[in-house]
Short mmCIF file of C-alpha atoms in Angstrom, two decimals:
data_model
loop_
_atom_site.label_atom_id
_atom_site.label_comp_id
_atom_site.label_asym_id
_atom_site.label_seq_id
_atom_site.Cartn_x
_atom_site.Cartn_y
_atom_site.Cartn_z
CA UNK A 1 0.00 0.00 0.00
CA UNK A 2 1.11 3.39 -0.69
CA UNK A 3 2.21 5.41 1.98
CA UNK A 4 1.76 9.60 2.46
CA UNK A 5 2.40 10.95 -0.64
CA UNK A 6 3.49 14.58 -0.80
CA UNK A 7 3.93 17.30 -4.05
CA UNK A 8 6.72 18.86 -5.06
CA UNK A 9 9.36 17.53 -3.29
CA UNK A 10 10.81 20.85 -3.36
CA UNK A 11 9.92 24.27 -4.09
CA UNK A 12 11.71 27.64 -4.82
CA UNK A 13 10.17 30.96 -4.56
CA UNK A 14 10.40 34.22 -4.17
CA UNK A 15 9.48 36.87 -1.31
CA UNK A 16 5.85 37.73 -1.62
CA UNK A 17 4.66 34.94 -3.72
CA UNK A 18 1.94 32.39 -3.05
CA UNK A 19 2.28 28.70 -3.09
CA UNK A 20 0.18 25.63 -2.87
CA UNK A 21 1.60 22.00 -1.25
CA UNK A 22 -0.29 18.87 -2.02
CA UNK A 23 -0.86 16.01 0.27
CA UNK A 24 -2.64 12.57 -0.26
CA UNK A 25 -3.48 10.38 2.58
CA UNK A 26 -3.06 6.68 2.96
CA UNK A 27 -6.27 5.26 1.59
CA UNK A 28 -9.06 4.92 3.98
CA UNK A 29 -7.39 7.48 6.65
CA UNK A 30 -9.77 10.42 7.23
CA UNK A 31 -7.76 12.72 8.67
CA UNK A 32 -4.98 14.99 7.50
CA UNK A 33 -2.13 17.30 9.88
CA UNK A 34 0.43 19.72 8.61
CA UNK A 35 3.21 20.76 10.41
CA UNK A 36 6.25 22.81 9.70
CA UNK A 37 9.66 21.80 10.27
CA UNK A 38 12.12 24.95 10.63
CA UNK A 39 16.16 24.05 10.24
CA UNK A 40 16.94 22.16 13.91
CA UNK A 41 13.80 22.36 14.96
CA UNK A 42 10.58 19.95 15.42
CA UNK A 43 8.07 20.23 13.68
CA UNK A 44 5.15 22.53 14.89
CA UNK A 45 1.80 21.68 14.02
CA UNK A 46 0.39 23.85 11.56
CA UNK A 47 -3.24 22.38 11.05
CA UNK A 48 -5.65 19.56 11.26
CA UNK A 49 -8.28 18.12 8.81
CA UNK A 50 -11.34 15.45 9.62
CA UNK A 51 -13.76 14.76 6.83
CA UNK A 52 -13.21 18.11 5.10
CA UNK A 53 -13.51 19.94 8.46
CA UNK A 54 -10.87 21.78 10.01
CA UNK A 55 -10.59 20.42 13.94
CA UNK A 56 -7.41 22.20 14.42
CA UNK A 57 -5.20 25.26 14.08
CA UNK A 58 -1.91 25.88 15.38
CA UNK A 59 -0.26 29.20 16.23
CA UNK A 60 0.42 30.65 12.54
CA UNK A 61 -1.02 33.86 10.90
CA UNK A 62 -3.84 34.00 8.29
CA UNK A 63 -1.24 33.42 5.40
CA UNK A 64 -1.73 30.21 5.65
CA UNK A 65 -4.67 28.09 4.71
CA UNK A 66 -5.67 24.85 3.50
CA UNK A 67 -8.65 22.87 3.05
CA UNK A 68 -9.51 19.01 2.33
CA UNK A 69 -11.00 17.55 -0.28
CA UNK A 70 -13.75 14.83 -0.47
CA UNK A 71 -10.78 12.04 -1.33
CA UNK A 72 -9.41 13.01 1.90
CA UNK A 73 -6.13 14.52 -0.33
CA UNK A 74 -5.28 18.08 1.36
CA UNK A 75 -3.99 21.13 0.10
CA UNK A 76 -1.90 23.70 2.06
CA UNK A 77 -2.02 27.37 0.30
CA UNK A 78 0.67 30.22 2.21
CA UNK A 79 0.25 33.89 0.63
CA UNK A 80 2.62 36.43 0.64
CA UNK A 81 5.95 34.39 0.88
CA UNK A 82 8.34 35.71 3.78
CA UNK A 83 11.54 34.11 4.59
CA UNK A 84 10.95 32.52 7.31
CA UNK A 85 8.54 30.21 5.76
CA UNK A 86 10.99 28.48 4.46
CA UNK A 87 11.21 25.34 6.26
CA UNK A 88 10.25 21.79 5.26
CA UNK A 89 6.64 21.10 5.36
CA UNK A 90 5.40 17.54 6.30
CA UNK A 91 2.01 16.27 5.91
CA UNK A 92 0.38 13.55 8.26
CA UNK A 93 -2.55 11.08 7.70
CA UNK A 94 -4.49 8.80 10.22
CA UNK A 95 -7.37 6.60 10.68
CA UNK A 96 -9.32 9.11 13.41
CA UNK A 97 -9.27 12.69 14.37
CA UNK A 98 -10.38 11.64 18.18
CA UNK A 99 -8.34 8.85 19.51
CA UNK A 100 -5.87 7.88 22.54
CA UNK A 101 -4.19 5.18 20.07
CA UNK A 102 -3.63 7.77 16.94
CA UNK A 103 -0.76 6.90 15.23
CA UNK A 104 0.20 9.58 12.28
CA UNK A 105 1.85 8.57 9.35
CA UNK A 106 3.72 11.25 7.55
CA UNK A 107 4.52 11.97 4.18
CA UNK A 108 8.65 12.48 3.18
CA UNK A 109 7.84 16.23 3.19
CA UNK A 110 8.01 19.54 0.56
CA UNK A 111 11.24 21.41 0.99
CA UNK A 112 10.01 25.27 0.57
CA UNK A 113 13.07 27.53 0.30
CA UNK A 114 11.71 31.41 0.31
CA UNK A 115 14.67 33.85 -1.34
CA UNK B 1 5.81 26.23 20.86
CA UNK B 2 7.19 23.30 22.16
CA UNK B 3 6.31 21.28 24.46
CA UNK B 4 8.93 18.96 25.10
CA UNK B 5 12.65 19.33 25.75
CA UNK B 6 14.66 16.10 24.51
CA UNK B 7 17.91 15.21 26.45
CA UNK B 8 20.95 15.01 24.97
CA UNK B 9 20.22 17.10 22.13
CA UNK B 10 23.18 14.90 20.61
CA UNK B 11 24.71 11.70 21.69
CA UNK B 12 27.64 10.01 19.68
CA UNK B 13 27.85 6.24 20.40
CA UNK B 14 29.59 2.91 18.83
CA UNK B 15 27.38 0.56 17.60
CA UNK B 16 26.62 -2.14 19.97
CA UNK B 17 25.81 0.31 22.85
CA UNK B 18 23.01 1.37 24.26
CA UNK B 19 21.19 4.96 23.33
CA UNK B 20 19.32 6.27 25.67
CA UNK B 21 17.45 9.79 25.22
CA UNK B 22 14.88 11.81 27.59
CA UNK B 23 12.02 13.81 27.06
CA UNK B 24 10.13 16.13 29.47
CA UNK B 25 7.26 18.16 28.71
CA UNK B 26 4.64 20.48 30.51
CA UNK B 27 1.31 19.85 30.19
CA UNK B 28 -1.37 16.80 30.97
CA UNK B 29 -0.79 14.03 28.39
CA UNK B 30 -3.35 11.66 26.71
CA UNK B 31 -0.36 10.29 25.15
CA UNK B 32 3.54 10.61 24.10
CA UNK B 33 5.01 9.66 20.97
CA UNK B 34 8.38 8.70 19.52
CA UNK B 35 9.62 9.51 15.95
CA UNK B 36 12.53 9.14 14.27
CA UNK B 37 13.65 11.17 10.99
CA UNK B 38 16.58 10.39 8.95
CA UNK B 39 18.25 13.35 7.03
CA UNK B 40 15.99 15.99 7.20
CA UNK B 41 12.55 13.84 6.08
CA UNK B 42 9.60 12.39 6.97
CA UNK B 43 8.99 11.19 10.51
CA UNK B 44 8.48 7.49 10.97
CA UNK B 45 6.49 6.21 13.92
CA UNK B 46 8.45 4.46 16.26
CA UNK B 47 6.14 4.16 19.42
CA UNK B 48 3.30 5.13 21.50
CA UNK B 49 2.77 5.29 25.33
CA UNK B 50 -0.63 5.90 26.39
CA UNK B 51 -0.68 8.02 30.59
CA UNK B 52 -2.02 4.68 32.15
CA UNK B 53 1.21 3.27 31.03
CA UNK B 54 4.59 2.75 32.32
CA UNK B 55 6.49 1.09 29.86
CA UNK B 56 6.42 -0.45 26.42
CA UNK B 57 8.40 -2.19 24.20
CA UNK B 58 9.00 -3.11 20.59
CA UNK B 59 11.97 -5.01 19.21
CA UNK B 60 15.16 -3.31 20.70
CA UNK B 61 13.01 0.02 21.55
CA UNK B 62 11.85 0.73 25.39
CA UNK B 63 9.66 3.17 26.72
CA UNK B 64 9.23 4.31 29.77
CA UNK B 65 7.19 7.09 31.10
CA UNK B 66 6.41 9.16 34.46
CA UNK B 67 3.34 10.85 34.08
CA UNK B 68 4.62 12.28 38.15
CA UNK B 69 7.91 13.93 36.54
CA UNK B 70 6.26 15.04 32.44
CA UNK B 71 8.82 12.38 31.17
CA UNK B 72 9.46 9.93 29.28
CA UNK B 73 12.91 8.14 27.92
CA UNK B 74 13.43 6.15 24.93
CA UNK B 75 16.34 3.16 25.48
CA UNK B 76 17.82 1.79 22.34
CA UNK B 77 19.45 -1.26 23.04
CA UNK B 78 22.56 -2.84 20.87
CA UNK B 79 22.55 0.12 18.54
CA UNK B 80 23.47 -0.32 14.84
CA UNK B 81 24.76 2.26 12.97
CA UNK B 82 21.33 2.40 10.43
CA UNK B 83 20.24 4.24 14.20
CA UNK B 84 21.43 7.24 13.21
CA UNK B 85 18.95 9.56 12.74
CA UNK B 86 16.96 12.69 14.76
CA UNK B 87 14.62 11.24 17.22
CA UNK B 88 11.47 13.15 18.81
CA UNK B 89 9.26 12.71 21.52
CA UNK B 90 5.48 13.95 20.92
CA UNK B 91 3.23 14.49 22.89
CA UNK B 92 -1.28 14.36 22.66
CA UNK B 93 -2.20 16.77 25.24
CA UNK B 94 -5.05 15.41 27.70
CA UNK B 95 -8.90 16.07 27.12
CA UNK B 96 -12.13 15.02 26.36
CA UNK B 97 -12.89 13.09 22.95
CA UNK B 98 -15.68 15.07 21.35
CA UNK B 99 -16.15 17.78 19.18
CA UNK B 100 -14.50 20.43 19.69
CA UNK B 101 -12.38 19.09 22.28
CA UNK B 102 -8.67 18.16 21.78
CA UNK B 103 -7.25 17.33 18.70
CA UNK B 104 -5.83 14.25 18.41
CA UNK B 105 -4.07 15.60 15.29
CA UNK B 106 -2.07 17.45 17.11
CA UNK B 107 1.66 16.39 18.10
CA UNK B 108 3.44 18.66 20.00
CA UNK B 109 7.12 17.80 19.28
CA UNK B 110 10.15 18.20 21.07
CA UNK B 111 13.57 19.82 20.22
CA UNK B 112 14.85 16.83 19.36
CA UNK B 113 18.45 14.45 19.89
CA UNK B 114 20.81 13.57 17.11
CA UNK B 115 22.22 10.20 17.47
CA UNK B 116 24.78 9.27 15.60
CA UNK B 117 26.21 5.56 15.63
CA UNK B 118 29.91 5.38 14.82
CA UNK B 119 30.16 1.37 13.31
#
């Protein structure tokens, strides 16, 4: 079975711009998490998505968005590039959004470099 | 934020030892988590302790956890050198399963402790 799949790989752009990441869950898991992974950090969650319905939002401004589609696929949308976006950007999938045994599965991630 | 503080944030063993790593965090826990990321990309799942538990294993990983102290350490025992990688604790914070009540999505991750495993 396919596991987290994440698009692009990586991604260059420029101060100001917009961009778009693309996740696809493992098949039947409902639920989709983004997080952001700064240089020597850990990741910091960034969102969470349960049958198309955001149940979470971590501490980042209103540049960032996303939204899930009836597949269960998610996109992540950040406006007005700044620098310190760039960071790697990992995508997680699991069975439930409400569970004490919720393992998340993540996808190998979309490098964003900001210049 | 984080949540958690790992410790060491690096340890530099031969293979064949034992790795141990700790993590403390802050706040109630439904659960704690440990990951491990090679190079820079995706996390892989390496283990789950519920609060009701003390210690788990799985192959040549061990748990433990102290729900008195917020911490938890991960033991890796006869350590090869495919071990190196980043490894992070996690942690589920504690609530109510319902509608707006906790996310369960949500991992708050430590720092973090390179291990590298000289062969």
């Amino acid at each position: 079975d396919a596991g987290v799949t994440q698009s692009p790989t990586h991604l260059i752009k420029t101060r100001g711009q917009q961009v778009t990441l693309r996740c696809s869950p493992i098949s039947g898991h409902k639920s989709v998490s983004w997080y952001q992974q700064v240089l020597g950090q850990g990741p910091q969650f960034i969102f969470q998505y349960y049958e198309k319905e955001e149940r979470g939002r971590g501490n980042f401004p209103d540049r960032f968005s996303a939204r899930q589609f009836p597949n269960y696929s998610s996109e992540l949308n950040v406006n007005a590039l700044l620098l310190g976006d760039s960071a790697l950007y990992l995508c997680a999938s699991s069975l439930y959004a409400y569970s004490s045994y919720n393992e998340q599965f993540f996808g190998p991630g979309t490098r964003l470099t900001v210049l | 934020s984080q949540q958690g503080e790992e410790d060491p944030q690096a340890l530099s063993i031969q293979e064949g030892e034992n790795a141990t790593m700790n993590c403390s965090y802050k706040t109630s826990i439904n659960n704690l988590q440990w990951y491990r990321q090679n190079s820079g990309r995706g996390l892989v799942h390496l283990i789950l302790i519920r609060s009701n538990e003390r210690e788990k294993h799985s192959g040549r990983l061990r748990v433990t956890l102290d729900t008195s102290k917020k911490s938890s350490s991960l033991l890796i025992t006869a350590s090869r050198a495919a071990d190196t990688a980043s490894y992070f604790c996690a942690t589920v914070p504690d609530g109510r399963e319902h509608a707006g009540g906790t996310s369960y999505g949500k991992l708050t991750f430590g720092q973090g402790t390179i291990l590298t495993v000289h062969p």
